[in-house]
Amino acid sequence: MQHTPEQKKLMFRIESNYAALQSSFWVSNLAYQGFTAVFLAFHGFSDTQIGLTSSLLSILSIAFQLIASSFTDSNSHIPIKKIMASIMLMSMFCGALILSVPLSVFLMTLVFSLGGAFQNTNAALLNAQIMQYINAGIPVNFGWPRGIGSVVYALFAYVLGLQLEIYSPAILMPAYCVVILLSIVIVMLMPNVEDVAKRAASVYVQEKYSSRTSYKDMLSNNSVLFLFLIASVLLYMGMTPSMLFLINVIENIGGSGKELGISMLIQSGVEMPAMFFAPALLGKVKSRYVLLVCFFAYFVKMVILSFAGTMSMVYLAMSISLLCYGLYGVTSAFFANSIVSGGEKVRAQGLVILASNVGGILGNVIAGMLLDSLGLQFLFYVSCAIEFLAVVVMFMCAKKEASLEAEKIKQN
């Protein structure tokens, strides 16, 4: 389909603005949560306390995401970008509090968890923002802006890793406050959908009558969505140790913060090509099959990390992220958008992010306790088993969607 110069200019404006938003958002997320174990240990937290703090953060994220997604779906008159900016302000306040006021372990746990939960709430709205343009008939590209965000994240992961070696984890919170402020400015520059779309976005995304469909109805009437969420919970439950306690793996084989930064650079850097080509791939291959590849890749990555004896093996595991979040980040958003009806789309994105937080809660609690009691190696063996189970459930989800699709074709 040919687009006029004006349409191309509009799409590039949206995509470039969105790329800047993705970049600033994920860099702020990196500064706040990317080095969670390092930051909290710097403030005197034990491994168990780190795990429990991350779990509380995830619990609060679930509550906030349910509220924010439902509110967004039910209030079409409020632009998503304004909701995102308000949540960012609350998260920035928590970061400023940590930065400026001496806090006990209990208060640090509470404030850090609140700030991280606000931050995580915007992850679903970030996907919903670009999907709103797509649903309204503006054929913007989701892949390359998300990929740019990963590249910028990767570069800053390396830079922050080096700075942690030179200075200390104390630099993380000031960096977060600066970048999240930049994110607020950038998100407010996103064009209003109703101003640029030929069709009113509210008809397709934020339907005023959508509150009639409850979360319970969404899940009970949509077995594909339910199975996908279960698979996602297991996926994140199994992968949590590789995210939260990667520093432990690296230190066990003689590495430090510098190697952690390099690992994060590789992991995020390889995501860019996959995200760039994901939309084109999804035009030829059904999203359920792409997701099956993603889930299996996560399992393989965890197996490699479980037996990593050198930094080369760690770097190899990180490179598999090409097929992990590199594809999953884009594909899961399109998959969730496609398997629900109008008026449920923002909440569907929220439920996918919520599933990751449920998995994070379970994974963080198990990870912290197993690490303190039975050691890192046993923890990673358990994670491998959970990742394999995630692959099995995703296979069931894909099979169910294929069956429903075949029935629909037969009826037509």
CSV table of C-alpha atoms in Angstrom, one decimal:
chain,number,residue,atom,x,y,z
A,1,MET,CA,0.0,0.0,0.0
A,2,GLN,CA,1.4,3.4,-1.1
A,3,HIS,CA,1.3,6.2,1.4
A,4,THR,CA,1.3,9.9,0.6
A,5,PRO,CA,4.3,12.1,1.7
A,6,GLU,CA,2.1,13.6,4.4
A,7,GLN,CA,1.2,10.1,5.8
A,8,LYS,CA,4.8,9.0,5.7
A,9,LYS,CA,5.8,12.2,7.6
A,10,LEU,CA,3.1,11.5,10.2
A,11,MET,CA,4.1,7.9,10.7
A,12,PHE,CA,7.8,8.8,11.0
A,13,ARG,CA,7.0,11.5,13.6
A,14,ILE,CA,5.0,9.0,15.7
A,15,GLU,CA,7.7,6.2,15.3
A,16,SER,CA,10.6,8.5,16.1
A,17,ASN,CA,8.8,10.0,19.1
A,18,TYR,CA,7.9,6.5,20.2
A,19,ALA,CA,11.6,5.3,19.8
A,20,ALA,CA,12.7,8.2,22.0
A,21,LEU,CA,10.0,7.2,24.6
A,22,GLN,CA,11.1,3.6,24.5
A,23,SER,CA,14.7,4.6,24.9
A,24,SER,CA,14.2,6.9,27.8
A,25,PHE,CA,11.7,4.6,29.6
A,26,TRP,CA,13.9,1.5,29.4
A,27,VAL,CA,17.1,3.5,30.4
A,28,SER,CA,15.1,4.7,33.5
A,29,ASN,CA,14.0,1.2,34.1
A,30,LEU,CA,17.6,0.1,33.9
A,31,ALA,CA,18.8,2.7,36.4
A,32,TYR,CA,16.0,1.8,38.8
A,33,GLN,CA,15.7,-2.0,38.5
A,34,GLY,CA,18.4,-3.3,36.2
A,35,PHE,CA,20.9,-3.4,39.0
A,36,THR,CA,18.4,-4.2,41.8
A,37,ALA,CA,20.6,-6.8,43.6
A,38,VAL,CA,23.6,-4.5,43.5
A,39,PHE,CA,21.7,-1.4,44.6
A,40,LEU,CA,19.9,-3.1,47.5
A,41,ALA,CA,23.0,-5.0,48.6
A,42,PHE,CA,24.8,-1.6,48.7
A,43,HIS,CA,22.1,-0.5,51.2
A,44,GLY,CA,22.7,-3.5,53.4
A,45,PHE,CA,20.1,-6.0,52.1
A,46,SER,CA,20.6,-9.8,52.3
A,47,ASP,CA,19.8,-12.1,49.4
A,48,THR,CA,16.5,-13.0,51.0
A,49,GLN,CA,15.6,-9.4,51.7
A,50,ILE,CA,16.4,-8.6,48.0
A,51,GLY,CA,14.1,-11.4,46.9
A,52,LEU,CA,11.3,-10.3,49.2
A,53,THR,CA,11.7,-6.7,48.1
A,54,SER,CA,11.4,-7.7,44.5
A,55,SER,CA,8.4,-9.8,45.3
A,56,LEU,CA,6.7,-6.9,47.0
A,57,LEU,CA,7.5,-4.7,44.0
A,58,SER,CA,5.8,-7.3,41.8
A,59,ILE,CA,2.7,-7.6,44.0
A,60,LEU,CA,2.2,-3.8,44.0
A,61,SER,CA,2.8,-3.9,40.2
A,62,ILE,CA,-0.1,-6.3,39.7
A,63,ALA,CA,-2.4,-4.1,41.7
A,64,PHE,CA,-1.4,-0.9,40.0
A,65,GLN,CA,-1.5,-2.5,36.5
A,66,LEU,CA,-5.0,-3.8,37.1
A,67,ILE,CA,-6.2,-0.4,38.2
A,68,ALA,CA,-4.4,1.5,35.5
A,69,SER,CA,-5.4,-0.8,32.6
A,70,SER,CA,-9.1,-0.8,33.7
A,71,PHE,CA,-9.1,2.9,34.2
A,72,THR,CA,-7.5,3.5,30.8
A,73,ASP,CA,-10.0,1.2,29.0
A,74,SER,CA,-13.0,2.8,30.7
A,75,ASN,CA,-11.9,6.5,30.3
A,76,SER,CA,-11.5,7.1,26.6
A,77,HIS,CA,-11.5,10.9,27.1
A,78,ILE,CA,-8.1,10.8,28.9
A,79,PRO,CA,-5.2,10.2,26.6
A,80,ILE,CA,-2.9,7.3,27.5
A,81,LYS,CA,0.1,9.6,27.5
A,82,LYS,CA,-1.3,11.7,30.3
A,83,ILE,CA,-1.9,8.7,32.4
A,84,MET,CA,1.6,7.5,31.8
A,85,ALA,CA,3.1,10.9,32.7
A,86,SER,CA,1.2,11.0,36.0
A,87,ILE,CA,2.4,7.5,36.9
A,88,MET,CA,6.0,8.5,36.0
A,89,LEU,CA,5.8,11.5,38.3
A,90,MET,CA,4.8,9.2,41.2
A,91,SER,CA,7.7,6.9,40.5
A,92,MET,CA,10.1,9.9,40.2
A,93,PHE,CA,8.9,11.1,43.7
A,94,CYS,CA,9.8,7.7,45.2
A,95,GLY,CA,13.3,7.9,43.5
A,96,ALA,CA,13.8,11.4,44.9
A,97,LEU,CA,12.8,10.2,48.4
A,98,ILE,CA,15.3,7.4,48.3
A,99,LEU,CA,17.9,9.8,47.1
A,100,SER,CA,17.3,12.6,49.6
A,101,VAL,CA,16.1,10.9,52.8
A,102,PRO,CA,18.0,8.2,54.9
A,103,LEU,CA,15.7,5.2,55.1
A,104,SER,CA,15.7,2.1,57.2
A,105,VAL,CA,15.7,-1.3,55.5
A,106,PHE,CA,11.9,-1.5,56.1
A,107,LEU,CA,11.2,1.9,54.6
A,108,MET,CA,13.6,1.4,51.8
A,109,THR,CA,11.8,-1.8,50.9
A,110,LEU,CA,8.5,0.0,50.9
A,111,VAL,CA,9.6,3.1,48.9
A,112,PHE,CA,11.7,1.2,46.5
A,113,SER,CA,8.9,-1.3,45.8
A,114,LEU,CA,6.3,1.5,45.3
A,115,GLY,CA,8.6,3.3,42.8
A,116,GLY,CA,9.4,0.2,40.9
A,117,ALA,CA,5.7,-0.8,40.8
A,118,PHE,CA,4.8,2.6,39.3
A,119,GLN,CA,7.6,2.2,36.8
A,120,ASN,CA,6.3,-1.3,35.8
A,121,THR,CA,2.8,-0.1,35.4
A,122,ASN,CA,3.8,2.0,32.5
A,123,ALA,CA,5.3,-1.0,30.6
A,124,ALA,CA,1.8,-2.2,29.6
A,125,LEU,CA,0.6,1.4,28.8
A,126,LEU,CA,3.7,1.8,26.6
A,127,ASN,CA,2.6,-1.1,24.4
A,128,ALA,CA,-1.0,0.1,24.5
A,129,GLN,CA,0.1,3.6,23.3
A,130,ILE,CA,1.5,2.3,20.0
A,131,MET,CA,-1.2,-0.3,19.6
A,132,GLN,CA,-3.8,2.5,19.8
A,133,TYR,CA,-2.4,4.0,16.7
A,134,ILE,CA,-2.3,0.7,14.9
A,135,ASN,CA,-5.9,-0.1,15.9
A,136,ALA,CA,-7.0,3.3,14.7
A,137,GLY,CA,-5.7,2.6,11.2
A,138,ILE,CA,-2.3,4.3,11.3
A,139,PRO,CA,0.2,1.6,10.0
A,140,VAL,CA,3.1,2.6,12.3
A,141,ASN,CA,6.0,0.2,12.8
A,142,PHE,CA,6.3,-1.2,16.3
A,143,GLY,CA,9.5,-3.1,15.7
A,144,TRP,CA,12.2,-0.5,15.0
A,145,PRO,CA,11.3,2.0,17.7
A,146,ARG,CA,11.2,-0.9,20.3
A,147,GLY,CA,14.5,-2.1,18.9
A,148,ILE,CA,16.1,1.3,19.2
A,149,GLY,CA,15.0,1.3,22.9
A,150,SER,CA,16.8,-2.0,23.4
A,151,VAL,CA,20.0,-0.7,21.7
A,152,VAL,CA,20.0,2.4,23.9
A,153,TYR,CA,19.3,0.2,26.9
A,154,ALA,CA,22.2,-2.0,26.0
A,155,LEU,CA,24.7,0.8,25.6
A,156,PHE,CA,23.6,2.4,28.9
A,157,ALA,CA,23.8,-1.0,30.6
A,158,TYR,CA,27.5,-1.2,29.6
A,159,VAL,CA,28.1,2.4,30.6
A,160,LEU,CA,26.4,2.1,34.0
A,161,GLY,CA,28.3,-1.2,34.6
A,162,LEU,CA,31.6,0.6,34.1
A,163,GLN,CA,30.5,3.6,36.3
A,164,LEU,CA,29.6,1.2,39.1
A,165,GLU,CA,33.1,-0.1,39.0
A,166,ILE,CA,34.5,3.5,39.1
A,167,TYR,CA,32.1,5.0,41.6
A,168,SER,CA,29.4,3.1,43.5
A,169,PRO,CA,25.7,2.0,43.2
A,170,ALA,CA,24.9,5.4,44.7
A,171,ILE,CA,24.9,6.9,41.2
A,172,LEU,CA,21.9,4.8,40.1
A,173,MET,CA,19.1,6.8,41.7
A,174,PRO,CA,20.3,10.3,40.5
A,175,ALA,CA,20.5,8.8,37.0
A,176,TYR,CA,17.0,7.5,37.3
A,177,CYS,CA,15.5,10.8,38.4
A,178,VAL,CA,17.1,12.6,35.5
A,179,VAL,CA,16.0,10.1,32.8
A,180,ILE,CA,12.5,9.6,34.1
A,181,LEU,CA,12.0,13.4,34.0
A,182,LEU,CA,13.1,13.2,30.3
A,183,SER,CA,10.6,10.4,29.8
A,184,ILE,CA,7.8,12.6,31.1
A,185,VAL,CA,8.6,15.3,28.6
A,186,ILE,CA,8.9,12.8,25.7
A,187,VAL,CA,5.6,11.0,26.4
A,188,MET,CA,3.8,14.3,26.4
A,189,LEU,CA,5.1,15.0,22.9
A,190,MET,CA,3.4,11.9,21.5
A,191,PRO,CA,0.6,13.0,19.1
A,192,ASN,CA,-3.0,12.6,20.4
A,193,VAL,CA,-4.5,9.6,18.5
A,194,GLU,CA,-7.8,11.4,17.8
A,195,ASP,CA,-6.0,14.3,16.3
A,196,VAL,CA,-4.0,12.2,13.7
A,197,ALA,CA,-6.3,9.2,13.0
A,198,LYS,CA,-8.9,9.1,10.3
A,199,ARG,CA,-11.0,7.0,12.6
A,200,ALA,CA,-11.6,7.8,16.3
A,201,ALA,CA,-9.3,5.6,18.3
A,202,SER,CA,-11.9,5.3,21.1
A,203,VAL,CA,-14.0,3.1,18.9
A,204,TYR,CA,-11.2,0.6,18.6
A,205,VAL,CA,-9.2,0.8,21.8
A,206,GLN,CA,-10.7,2.7,24.7
A,207,GLU,CA,-14.4,2.0,24.3
A,208,LYS,CA,-16.6,3.7,26.9
A,209,TYR,CA,-18.8,0.6,27.3
A,210,SER,CA,-15.7,-1.7,27.9
A,211,SER,CA,-16.2,-1.7,31.7
A,212,ARG,CA,-19.1,-4.1,31.1
A,213,THR,CA,-16.6,-6.9,30.4
A,214,SER,CA,-14.9,-7.8,33.7
A,215,TYR,CA,-11.4,-9.4,34.0
A,216,LYS,CA,-13.2,-12.6,35.1
A,217,ASP,CA,-15.3,-12.6,31.9
A,218,MET,CA,-12.2,-11.9,29.8
A,219,LEU,CA,-10.4,-15.0,31.2
A,220,SER,CA,-13.3,-17.4,31.5
A,221,ASN,CA,-14.5,-16.7,27.9
A,222,ASN,CA,-11.0,-16.7,26.3
A,223,SER,CA,-9.1,-20.0,26.9
A,224,VAL,CA,-6.3,-18.9,24.6
A,225,LEU,CA,-5.6,-15.8,26.6
A,226,PHE,CA,-5.8,-17.8,29.9
A,227,LEU,CA,-3.3,-20.4,28.7
A,228,PHE,CA,-1.0,-17.7,27.4
A,229,LEU,CA,-1.0,-15.9,30.7
A,230,ILE,CA,-0.3,-19.1,32.6
A,231,ALA,CA,2.6,-19.8,30.2
A,232,SER,CA,3.9,-16.3,30.7
A,233,VAL,CA,3.7,-16.6,34.5
A,234,LEU,CA,5.8,-19.8,34.3
A,235,LEU,CA,8.2,-18.2,31.8
A,236,TYR,CA,9.0,-15.2,34.1
A,237,MET,CA,9.0,-17.4,37.2
A,238,GLY,CA,11.8,-19.5,35.6
A,239,MET,CA,13.8,-16.7,34.2
A,240,THR,CA,13.8,-14.5,37.3
A,241,PRO,CA,17.1,-15.9,38.7
A,242,SER,CA,18.9,-15.1,35.4
A,243,MET,CA,17.8,-11.5,35.8
A,244,LEU,CA,18.0,-10.8,39.5
A,245,PHE,CA,21.0,-13.0,40.4
A,246,LEU,CA,23.0,-12.8,37.2
A,247,ILE,CA,25.7,-11.0,39.2
A,248,ASN,CA,26.0,-14.1,41.5
A,249,VAL,CA,26.7,-16.3,38.4
A,250,ILE,CA,29.3,-13.8,37.1
A,251,GLU,CA,31.0,-13.4,40.5
A,252,ASN,CA,31.2,-17.2,40.9
A,253,ILE,CA,33.3,-17.4,37.8
A,254,GLY,CA,35.6,-14.4,38.6
A,255,GLY,CA,33.6,-11.6,37.0
A,256,SER,CA,32.4,-8.3,38.5
A,257,GLY,CA,30.2,-5.3,37.7
A,258,LYS,CA,32.1,-4.7,34.4
A,259,GLU,CA,31.2,-8.2,33.1
A,260,LEU,CA,27.6,-7.7,34.3
A,261,GLY,CA,27.5,-4.6,32.2
A,262,ILE,CA,28.9,-6.4,29.2
A,263,SER,CA,26.4,-9.2,29.6
A,264,MET,CA,23.5,-6.8,29.7
A,265,LEU,CA,25.0,-5.0,26.7
A,266,ILE,CA,25.0,-8.3,24.7
A,267,GLN,CA,21.6,-9.3,25.9
A,268,SER,CA,19.9,-6.0,25.0
A,269,GLY,CA,22.0,-5.4,21.9
A,270,VAL,CA,21.0,-8.6,20.1
A,271,GLU,CA,17.3,-7.9,20.7
A,272,MET,CA,17.4,-5.0,18.2
A,273,PRO,CA,17.6,-7.0,15.0
A,274,ALA,CA,14.8,-9.3,16.2
A,275,MET,CA,12.5,-6.4,17.2
A,276,PHE,CA,13.3,-4.7,13.9
A,277,PHE,CA,12.2,-7.7,11.8
A,278,ALA,CA,9.5,-9.0,14.1
A,279,PRO,CA,6.6,-7.1,12.4
A,280,ALA,CA,7.6,-8.3,9.0
A,281,LEU,CA,8.0,-11.9,10.3
A,282,LEU,CA,4.6,-11.7,11.9
A,283,GLY,CA,3.2,-10.9,8.5
A,284,LYS,CA,4.3,-14.3,7.2
A,285,VAL,CA,4.3,-16.5,10.4
A,286,LYS,CA,1.5,-16.7,12.9
A,287,SER,CA,2.4,-15.1,16.2
A,288,ARG,CA,1.7,-18.3,18.1
A,289,TYR,CA,4.5,-20.2,16.3
A,290,VAL,CA,6.9,-17.3,16.9
A,291,LEU,CA,6.1,-17.4,20.6
A,292,LEU,CA,6.8,-21.1,20.7
A,293,VAL,CA,10.3,-20.4,19.4
A,294,CYS,CA,10.7,-17.6,22.0
A,295,PHE,CA,9.7,-19.9,24.9
A,296,PHE,CA,12.0,-22.7,23.8
A,297,ALA,CA,14.9,-20.2,23.4
A,298,TYR,CA,14.3,-19.0,27.0
A,299,PHE,CA,14.6,-22.7,28.2
A,300,VAL,CA,17.9,-23.1,26.3
A,301,LYS,CA,19.3,-19.9,27.7
A,302,MET,CA,18.5,-21.0,31.2
A,303,VAL,CA,20.2,-24.4,30.6
A,304,ILE,CA,23.4,-22.7,29.3
A,305,LEU,CA,23.5,-20.4,32.3
A,306,SER,CA,23.0,-23.4,34.7
A,307,PHE,CA,26.2,-24.9,33.4
A,308,ALA,CA,28.2,-21.8,32.7
A,309,GLY,CA,31.8,-22.1,33.9
A,310,THR,CA,33.3,-19.3,32.0
A,311,MET,CA,32.2,-15.8,30.9
A,312,SER,CA,32.1,-17.0,27.3
A,313,MET,CA,29.2,-19.3,28.2
A,314,VAL,CA,27.5,-16.5,30.0
A,315,TYR,CA,27.9,-14.3,26.9
A,316,LEU,CA,26.6,-17.1,24.7
A,317,ALA,CA,23.5,-17.4,26.9
A,318,MET,CA,23.0,-13.6,26.7
A,319,SER,CA,23.2,-13.8,22.9
A,320,ILE,CA,20.3,-16.2,22.8
A,321,SER,CA,18.1,-13.2,23.8
A,322,LEU,CA,17.9,-12.6,20.0
A,323,LEU,CA,15.2,-15.3,20.1
A,324,CYS,CA,14.0,-14.5,23.6
A,325,TYR,CA,12.8,-11.1,24.5
A,326,GLY,CA,14.0,-9.8,21.1
A,327,LEU,CA,11.0,-11.6,19.5
A,328,TYR,CA,8.8,-12.0,22.6
A,329,GLY,CA,8.6,-8.3,23.4
A,330,VAL,CA,6.9,-7.4,20.1
A,331,THR,CA,5.2,-10.7,19.4
A,332,SER,CA,3.4,-10.9,22.8
A,333,ALA,CA,2.0,-7.5,22.3
A,334,PHE,CA,0.6,-8.3,18.8
A,335,PHE,CA,-0.7,-11.7,20.1
A,336,ALA,CA,-2.5,-10.2,23.1
A,337,ASN,CA,-4.0,-7.5,20.8
A,338,SER,CA,-5.3,-10.1,18.3
A,339,ILE,CA,-6.9,-12.6,20.7
A,340,VAL,CA,-9.3,-10.1,22.5
A,341,SER,CA,-12.2,-8.1,21.3
A,342,GLY,CA,-12.6,-4.3,21.2
A,343,GLY,CA,-12.7,-2.6,24.6
A,344,GLU,CA,-10.3,-5.2,26.1
A,345,LYS,CA,-7.1,-4.3,24.3
A,346,VAL,CA,-5.4,-2.1,26.9
A,347,ARG,CA,-6.4,-4.6,29.7
A,348,ALA,CA,-5.0,-7.4,27.6
A,349,GLN,CA,-1.6,-5.7,27.4
A,350,GLY,CA,-1.9,-5.1,31.1
A,351,LEU,CA,-2.6,-8.7,31.8
A,352,VAL,CA,0.5,-9.8,29.8
A,353,ILE,CA,2.7,-7.5,31.9
A,354,LEU,CA,0.8,-8.6,35.0
A,355,ALA,CA,1.6,-12.2,34.2
A,356,SER,CA,5.3,-11.3,34.2
A,357,ASN,CA,4.9,-9.8,37.6
A,358,VAL,CA,3.1,-12.8,39.1
A,359,GLY,CA,5.9,-14.9,37.7
A,360,GLY,CA,8.3,-12.4,39.3
A,361,ILE,CA,6.7,-12.7,42.7
A,362,LEU,CA,6.9,-16.5,42.7
A,363,GLY,CA,10.3,-16.5,41.1
A,364,ASN,CA,11.8,-13.9,43.4
A,365,VAL,CA,10.6,-15.5,46.6
A,366,ILE,CA,11.8,-19.0,45.5
A,367,ALA,CA,15.1,-17.6,44.1
A,368,GLY,CA,16.0,-15.7,47.3
A,369,MET,CA,15.2,-18.6,49.6
A,370,LEU,CA,16.8,-21.3,47.4
A,371,LEU,CA,19.9,-19.2,47.0
A,372,ASP,CA,20.4,-18.7,50.7
A,373,SER,CA,19.5,-22.4,51.6
A,374,LEU,CA,20.5,-24.7,48.8
A,375,GLY,CA,22.8,-22.6,46.6
A,376,LEU,CA,22.9,-21.1,43.1
A,377,GLN,CA,23.3,-24.3,41.2
A,378,PHE,CA,20.2,-25.9,42.6
A,379,LEU,CA,18.2,-22.7,42.0
A,380,PHE,CA,19.1,-22.7,38.3
A,381,TYR,CA,18.2,-26.4,38.0
A,382,VAL,CA,14.7,-25.6,39.4
A,383,SER,CA,14.5,-22.7,37.0
A,384,CYS,CA,15.2,-24.9,34.0
A,385,ALA,CA,12.4,-27.3,35.0
A,386,ILE,CA,10.0,-24.3,35.3
A,387,GLU,CA,11.0,-23.0,31.9
A,388,PHE,CA,10.4,-26.4,30.3
A,389,LEU,CA,6.9,-26.4,31.8
A,390,ALA,CA,6.3,-23.0,30.3
A,391,VAL,CA,7.2,-24.4,26.9
A,392,VAL,CA,4.6,-27.2,27.3
A,393,VAL,CA,1.8,-24.7,28.3
A,394,MET,CA,2.7,-22.4,25.4
A,395,PHE,CA,2.4,-25.4,23.1
A,396,MET,CA,-1.1,-26.1,24.5
A,397,CYS,CA,-2.0,-22.4,24.0
A,398,ALA,CA,-0.8,-22.4,20.4
A,399,LYS,CA,-2.7,-25.7,19.7
A,400,LYS,CA,-5.9,-24.3,21.2
A,401,GLU,CA,-5.7,-21.1,19.1
A,402,ALA,CA,-5.1,-23.2,15.9
A,403,SER,CA,-8.1,-25.3,16.8
A,404,LEU,CA,-10.4,-22.3,17.3
A,405,GLU,CA,-9.1,-20.7,14.1
A,406,ALA,CA,-9.8,-23.9,12.1
A,407,GLU,CA,-13.4,-24.0,13.6
A,408,LYS,CA,-13.9,-20.4,12.6
A,409,ILE,CA,-12.8,-21.1,9.0
A,410,LYS,CA,-15.0,-24.1,8.8
A,411,GLN,CA,-18.0,-22.1,9.9
A,412,ASN,CA,-17.4,-19.4,7.3
